[in-house]
Amino acid sequence: MRISIRMKNSIKKQFPILNQKINGKPITYLDSAATTQKPQCVIDCIDEYYTQYNSNIHRSSHILSSRATEKWEEAHNIVANFLNAKSHEEVIFTRNCTEGINLFVNTYAKENLGKEDIVVLSEMEHHSNIVPWLMLQKEIGFNIKYIPVTDNYQLDLKWLKSLIDRERNKIKIVSVIHISNVLGTINDVKEITKLAHGVGATVLIDAAQSVARLPIDVQDLDCDALVFSGHKIYGPTGSGCIYIKKEILKKLPPYMGGGEMIREVSKESFTLNNLPWRFEAGTPDIAGGIALARAITWFSETVKNMGGFDVLINHEKELVERFISQFEGIEWFKLFGSTERVGAITFNLEGFSFAGCKESTEDSNIQGKDILEFISSQGICIRDGFHCAQPLHDKFKIGPTMRVSLGIYTEQVDIDRVVQIIKQGVLRTI
Ligand SMILES: Cc1ncc(COP(=O)(O)O)c(C=O)c1O
């Protein structure tokens, strides 16, 4: 089923930023993997909070505080329903995906890992799911093994199975990305979870790129924890969430100490608040959390009106194909990854290098910079760099790369424009 043109137009119209011009040219936003734009209803929600009921939560008993508290708690329920968590107690609001991973690493992992244990990550992880582990490794000394990425840009699950067979007792945590922000590969995280649970390991899923394109059902996946950022699902920056199964969460030590996470404090000790508040120390981004729930409600309704997640993902696949097919037979266009992908299309323009490229000469760097400046001057927003996935680029000896990434508002016209401008950019530079 295709998304009707009328439907697509009405989606884009809800995003005020996308209806402006840059240098007299319509804006073409193709950097949604970095952050998505916000629909008017999310912007209004933030405005309403500050103009109508700005107040601290769970503290005062006045009318504004009661309203803010009610909305904050309701937001946790909305996110819990969206993820199909068993209860709002399993949903902790964070500033972003990165904070969620750090929370998990510094509570669950710190409590449960020993020197001889193994943590399994993958070669396509975002730095957010590598660096916190490396930091903890310095303290504890466990081993980190990376599931290899095959030549077909898939995770090598045969390798994982054989690691599990060899090292059954040592594997304690498996933490993997659901959809790669570089390769656009969808990983079979349900299967990975099953394999990990077979040896009693705990599973964390990085859903930063999947939360706004696949249905996420934490009970069906059976993952133990899952993280995402609000700003990648049409919500505000500074909002995000970590889901953790209640059986695990209730045994975890607190992450940060301060107000909100305690019930009582004396000079000598303290007692913990209920879940999930005991993991939300200090005054949170109240407007951000409430607006995240608004974004999720908007996103769910929009996907439903489109005809469901299958329609959304098929539409993305068609846009990916439309982009790649227009470079067919062009030698200087080098796709990074498979043609079977969603969300992100990463590529190189052979002969050009971009800032940050390790082996670039000054001359080629200037060429790359020229093209990027030209593309940007045409109102086109795409990204270049390592996309916070340097080990993946290193493995394939590629990079930095350029990335075009899609959102629910991306239309065929956006794809055709960026293709035309990239071609023009190359032709005017060589
Ligand atoms: C797959 C993936 N994981 C984690 C992150 C980190 O997200 P944030 O910077 O919002 O914490 C990103 C951001 O691009 C991502 O794409």
XYZ file of C-alpha atoms and ligand atoms in Angstrom:
446
model
C 0.000 0.000 0.000
C 1.344 3.436 -0.927
C 0.980 6.600 1.085
C -1.244 8.924 -0.872
C 0.281 12.226 -1.979
C -2.441 14.058 -0.050
C -1.520 12.237 3.150
C 2.196 12.945 2.711
C 1.592 16.613 2.018
C -0.502 16.942 5.103
C 2.305 15.413 7.184
C 4.928 17.868 5.955
C 2.587 20.794 6.481
C 2.484 20.029 10.186
C 6.204 20.857 10.482
C 6.650 24.649 10.402
C 10.424 24.429 9.953
C 9.970 22.467 6.717
C 7.780 25.147 5.226
C 10.454 27.836 5.181
C 12.901 28.796 2.455
C 16.679 29.050 2.660
C 18.332 31.373 0.124
C 14.956 31.483 -1.605
C 15.000 27.689 -2.002
C 12.629 25.283 -0.282
C 14.270 23.530 2.630
C 15.001 19.855 2.008
C 15.671 18.243 5.360
C 17.440 14.913 5.021
C 19.164 14.639 8.382
C 16.463 12.954 10.437
C 18.820 10.237 11.689
C 20.657 13.015 13.551
C 17.444 14.597 14.790
C 13.886 14.786 13.522
C 11.904 17.969 13.085
C 8.970 18.692 15.405
C 5.318 18.954 14.393
C 3.339 22.020 15.453
C 1.426 20.033 18.114
C 4.695 19.217 19.919
C 5.813 22.846 19.761
C 2.375 23.893 21.077
C 2.624 21.361 23.886
C 5.895 22.923 25.108
C 4.367 26.388 24.770
C 1.284 25.323 26.752
C 3.430 23.905 29.535
C 5.355 27.152 30.003
C 2.391 29.469 29.501
C -0.196 27.504 31.483
C 1.211 25.154 34.106
C 4.990 25.428 34.490
C 5.713 24.077 37.946
C 7.867 21.470 39.660
C 6.521 17.921 39.899
C 5.979 15.652 42.916
C 6.813 18.513 45.285
C 4.277 21.271 45.900
C 0.566 20.718 46.392
C -0.701 23.791 44.512
C -2.825 23.600 41.401
C -0.015 24.159 38.883
C 2.188 21.522 40.445
C -0.703 19.042 40.531
C -1.314 19.588 36.830
C 2.359 19.261 35.899
C 2.651 16.106 38.035
C -0.449 14.617 36.442
C 0.899 15.313 32.941
C 4.351 13.945 33.845
C 2.877 10.702 35.143
C 0.505 10.447 32.186
C 3.524 10.868 29.872
C 5.156 7.803 31.469
C 1.949 5.836 30.876
C 1.818 6.914 27.223
C 5.419 5.829 26.646
C 4.814 2.546 28.512
C 1.786 1.790 26.302
C 3.709 2.705 23.168
C 6.483 0.234 24.048
C 3.988 -2.317 25.410
C 5.780 -2.264 28.761
C 3.867 -3.936 31.581
C 3.701 -0.728 33.604
C 4.893 2.875 33.773
C 7.199 1.708 36.591
C 9.463 0.203 33.923
C 9.832 3.498 32.058
C 12.512 5.948 33.198
C 12.734 9.307 31.480
C 16.246 10.398 30.529
C 17.770 13.264 28.561
C 18.502 10.998 25.588
C 19.498 7.535 24.458
C 23.091 8.073 25.604
C 21.989 8.810 29.161
C 19.860 5.657 29.149
C 22.838 3.500 28.134
C 25.042 5.158 30.756
C 22.374 4.499 33.392
C 22.273 0.810 32.470
C 26.073 0.488 32.348
C 26.612 2.246 35.676
C 23.903 0.378 37.554
C 23.117 -3.067 36.159
C 26.460 -3.716 34.443
C 28.564 -2.312 37.277
C 26.750 -4.509 39.812
C 26.826 -7.694 37.763
C 30.080 -7.826 35.795
C 33.324 -9.432 36.926
C 36.819 -9.349 35.478
C 36.426 -12.597 33.504
C 32.999 -11.813 32.065
C 32.147 -10.931 28.475
C 29.986 -8.087 27.183
C 28.893 -8.518 23.565
C 28.420 -5.442 21.391
C 28.500 -5.217 17.601
C 30.751 -3.600 15.037
C 27.915 -1.352 13.889
C 27.275 0.307 17.262
C 26.959 4.035 17.729
C 29.678 5.486 19.994
C 26.996 5.817 22.689
C 26.896 2.041 22.941
C 30.679 1.621 22.930
C 32.248 4.365 25.022
C 30.260 3.792 28.280
C 31.317 0.120 28.127
C 34.962 1.047 27.542
C 34.791 3.405 30.509
C 33.419 0.693 32.801
C 35.886 -1.831 31.387
C 38.702 0.381 32.718
C 37.250 0.031 36.215
C 36.308 -3.658 36.172
C 38.401 -5.236 33.433
C 35.811 -7.474 31.652
C 36.133 -8.461 27.980
C 34.233 -6.833 25.141
C 33.538 -8.867 21.996
C 32.055 -7.303 18.880
C 29.637 -9.234 16.653
C 31.254 -8.807 13.210
C 29.468 -7.115 10.340
C 29.544 -9.385 7.270
C 30.405 -8.304 3.737
C 26.633 -8.086 3.184
C 26.433 -5.540 6.017
C 24.506 -7.855 8.353
C 25.393 -8.898 11.883
C 27.099 -12.287 11.789
C 24.755 -14.338 13.950
C 26.657 -17.548 13.178
C 29.649 -15.948 14.859
C 27.450 -15.029 17.844
C 26.133 -18.588 18.120
C 29.628 -20.018 18.083
C 30.812 -17.482 20.704
C 27.845 -18.459 22.858
C 28.696 -22.156 22.481
C 32.320 -21.561 23.431
C 31.922 -19.053 26.235
C 28.448 -19.832 27.612
C 29.116 -19.016 31.264
C 31.093 -15.886 30.680
C 28.644 -13.950 28.509
C 26.712 -11.672 30.850
C 25.384 -8.820 28.696
C 24.543 -8.376 25.021
C 23.931 -4.784 23.941
C 23.074 -4.144 20.290
C 21.719 -1.575 17.911
C 18.283 -2.281 16.371
C 18.696 -0.270 13.146
C 22.110 1.016 12.111
C 22.292 4.796 11.758
C 24.925 4.280 9.038
C 24.058 1.096 7.136
C 20.292 1.216 7.625
C 20.411 -2.521 8.440
C 17.557 -3.852 10.571
C 18.984 -6.336 13.062
C 17.034 -9.346 14.264
C 17.116 -8.248 17.892
C 14.431 -10.753 18.851
C 16.647 -13.631 17.725
C 19.706 -12.060 19.381
C 17.728 -11.743 22.630
C 16.691 -15.395 22.423
C 20.282 -16.513 21.870
C 21.532 -14.352 24.753
C 18.807 -15.549 27.117
C 19.786 -19.125 26.276
C 22.949 -18.567 28.324
C 21.343 -16.315 30.912
C 22.751 -13.058 29.509
C 20.880 -9.760 29.826
C 19.972 -7.807 26.690
C 19.944 -4.054 26.066
C 18.632 -2.750 22.740
C 19.527 0.607 21.266
C 16.289 1.603 19.551
C 17.405 5.164 18.676
C 16.775 4.635 14.959
C 14.023 2.014 15.131
C 11.602 3.698 17.505
C 10.248 5.964 14.755
C 10.014 3.323 11.999
C 9.242 -0.090 13.505
C 6.609 -1.163 16.022
C 8.423 -1.676 19.330
C 6.953 -4.280 21.642
C 9.321 -4.926 24.536
C 7.317 -7.936 25.740
C 7.409 -9.554 22.330
C 11.137 -8.815 21.912
C 11.604 -9.996 25.504
C 14.585 -7.629 25.830
C 15.626 -6.701 29.363
C 16.239 -3.055 28.569
C 15.723 -0.705 25.627
C 16.703 2.910 25.061
C 15.667 5.705 22.720
C 15.882 9.485 22.370
C 12.785 11.670 22.143
C 14.320 13.953 19.548
C 14.504 11.120 17.010
C 10.772 10.462 17.259
C 9.555 13.998 16.571
C 9.847 14.999 20.246
C 12.057 17.619 21.864
C 15.785 17.398 22.486
C 16.548 16.667 26.136
C 13.934 13.912 26.302
C 14.356 10.161 26.103
C 13.707 6.924 27.873
C 15.141 3.684 29.128
C 12.790 0.754 29.595
C 14.009 -1.869 32.060
C 12.078 -4.983 33.118
C 10.697 -4.508 36.608
C 12.298 -7.702 37.978
C 15.687 -6.203 37.107
C 14.888 -2.600 37.934
C 13.742 -3.240 41.469
C 17.123 -4.794 42.346
C 19.222 -1.998 40.836
C 21.146 0.521 42.915
C 20.287 4.170 42.223
C 22.132 5.917 39.395
C 22.212 9.530 40.586
C 21.408 10.816 44.070
C 19.393 13.899 44.987
C 15.813 15.084 45.259
C 12.919 13.106 43.743
C 14.705 9.744 43.908
C 14.356 9.489 47.716
C 11.494 9.001 50.130
C 13.268 10.023 53.345
C 16.711 11.390 54.114
C 18.562 11.732 57.413
C 22.121 12.873 58.101
C 23.188 9.239 57.977
C 21.060 7.575 55.344
C 18.186 7.698 52.891
C 15.377 5.516 51.617
C 14.457 5.155 47.972
C 11.357 6.458 46.226
C 9.057 4.182 44.213
C 9.786 3.124 40.630
C 10.454 4.761 38.265
C 11.028 8.027 40.176
C 13.997 6.614 42.076
C 15.918 6.746 38.791
C 14.885 10.301 37.946
C 16.960 12.321 40.417
C 16.595 16.111 40.469
C 14.150 18.288 38.556
C 13.747 16.683 35.140
C 13.008 18.325 31.798
C 9.302 18.426 32.598
C 8.191 20.155 29.409
C 10.438 17.799 27.425
C 8.954 14.633 28.914
C 5.371 15.831 28.484
C 6.098 16.879 24.898
C 7.774 13.518 24.218
C 4.480 11.849 25.083
C 2.670 14.298 22.793
C 5.101 13.411 19.982
C 4.524 9.712 20.532
C 0.757 10.138 20.479
C 1.052 12.187 17.281
C 3.398 9.651 15.688
C 1.158 6.679 16.575
C -1.927 8.419 15.169
C -0.097 9.447 12.003
C 1.225 5.942 11.369
C -2.271 4.536 11.948
C -3.783 7.036 9.484
C -1.165 6.058 6.911
C -2.200 2.423 7.140
C 0.303 1.177 9.703
C 4.025 0.566 10.127
C 4.221 -1.630 7.017
C 3.148 1.314 4.884
C 5.669 3.598 6.581
C 8.573 1.196 6.114
C 7.636 0.362 2.522
C 7.456 4.047 1.728
C 10.967 4.491 3.156
C 12.242 1.554 1.137
C 10.796 3.109 -2.021
C 12.527 6.407 -1.240
C 15.823 4.587 -0.659
C 15.466 2.792 -3.991
C 14.566 6.037 -5.742
C 17.734 7.677 -4.410
C 20.113 4.817 -5.175
C 18.678 4.060 -8.639
C 19.385 7.617 -9.766
C 23.110 6.991 -9.245
C 23.124 3.689 -11.098
C 26.098 3.450 -13.463
C 27.754 6.546 -11.983
C 31.271 5.568 -11.029
C 31.995 8.271 -8.509
C 28.980 7.319 -6.361
C 29.978 4.680 -3.791
C 27.199 3.382 -1.583
C 28.286 2.326 1.901
C 26.159 -0.681 2.847
C 23.509 -2.678 1.113
C 20.717 -1.400 -1.140
C 18.314 -3.193 1.261
C 18.083 -0.600 4.003
C 15.881 1.858 5.842
C 16.334 5.296 7.353
C 19.877 6.166 6.346
C 21.654 6.130 2.993
C 25.386 6.556 3.455
C 27.791 7.009 0.567
C 31.011 8.466 -0.658
C 31.786 10.589 -3.667
C 34.977 9.024 -4.949
C 37.826 11.433 -5.410
C 36.480 13.847 -2.819
C 37.318 13.864 0.854
C 35.582 15.529 3.689
C 36.624 17.151 6.928
C 37.859 14.572 9.386
C 39.073 12.201 6.676
C 42.277 10.664 7.937
C 44.019 10.258 4.625
C 42.779 13.286 2.776
C 45.151 15.757 1.232
C 44.465 19.424 1.666
C 43.392 19.688 -1.997
C 40.812 16.942 -1.855
C 39.524 18.289 1.455
C 38.811 21.611 -0.195
C 36.869 19.875 -2.949
C 34.744 18.033 -0.405
C 34.120 21.243 1.497
C 33.096 23.008 -1.727
C 30.469 20.404 -2.540
C 29.078 20.439 0.970
C 28.857 24.233 0.937
C 27.104 24.138 -2.415
C 24.607 21.505 -1.233
C 23.904 23.499 1.901
C 23.474 26.759 -0.035
C 20.657 25.057 -1.969
C 18.639 24.537 1.221
C 19.580 20.878 1.485
C 20.418 19.499 4.919
C 22.471 16.304 4.850
C 25.319 15.144 7.045
C 28.948 14.196 6.524
C 31.343 12.563 8.959
C 31.571 9.263 10.789
C 28.027 9.509 12.173
C 29.360 8.474 15.586
C 30.240 5.037 14.224
C 33.982 5.230 13.667
C 34.768 1.531 14.338
C 32.301 0.589 11.567
C 33.943 2.996 9.116
C 37.390 1.735 10.170
C 36.384 -1.880 9.583
C 35.464 -1.129 5.963
C 38.345 1.353 5.591
C 35.937 4.009 4.473
C 35.041 7.469 5.574
C 34.104 9.970 6.489
C 30.926 9.456 4.512
C 27.927 11.515 3.490
C 24.505 10.554 4.774
C 20.997 11.270 3.544
C 18.449 10.207 6.147
C 14.686 10.045 6.074
C 11.773 11.007 8.286
C 8.036 10.483 8.174
C 7.737 13.769 6.257
C 10.253 12.872 3.512
C 8.747 12.912 0.031
C 9.874 11.826 -3.442
C 10.468 15.462 -4.344
C 13.056 15.738 -1.526
C 14.914 12.721 -2.868
C 14.872 14.009 -6.449
C 16.143 17.409 -5.330
C 19.053 16.077 -3.305
C 20.114 13.751 -6.134
C 20.035 16.617 -8.628
C 22.010 18.939 -6.332
C 24.658 16.309 -5.493
C 25.156 15.709 -9.225
C 25.365 19.434 -9.900
C 27.781 19.848 -6.978
C 30.125 17.212 -8.338
C 29.969 18.490 -11.918
C 30.742 22.079 -10.956
C 33.721 21.007 -8.805
C 35.566 18.575 -11.078
C 21.780 4.250 16.802
C 22.026 5.402 17.711
N 22.283 5.187 19.002
C 22.490 6.177 19.864
C 22.439 7.490 19.440
C 22.679 8.565 20.441
O 21.553 9.378 20.568
P 21.593 10.665 21.491
O 22.719 11.519 20.995
O 20.266 11.293 21.309
O 21.819 10.188 22.876
C 22.206 7.768 18.105
C 22.213 9.146 17.612
O 22.432 9.416 16.449
C 21.980 6.695 17.217
O 21.727 6.894 15.911
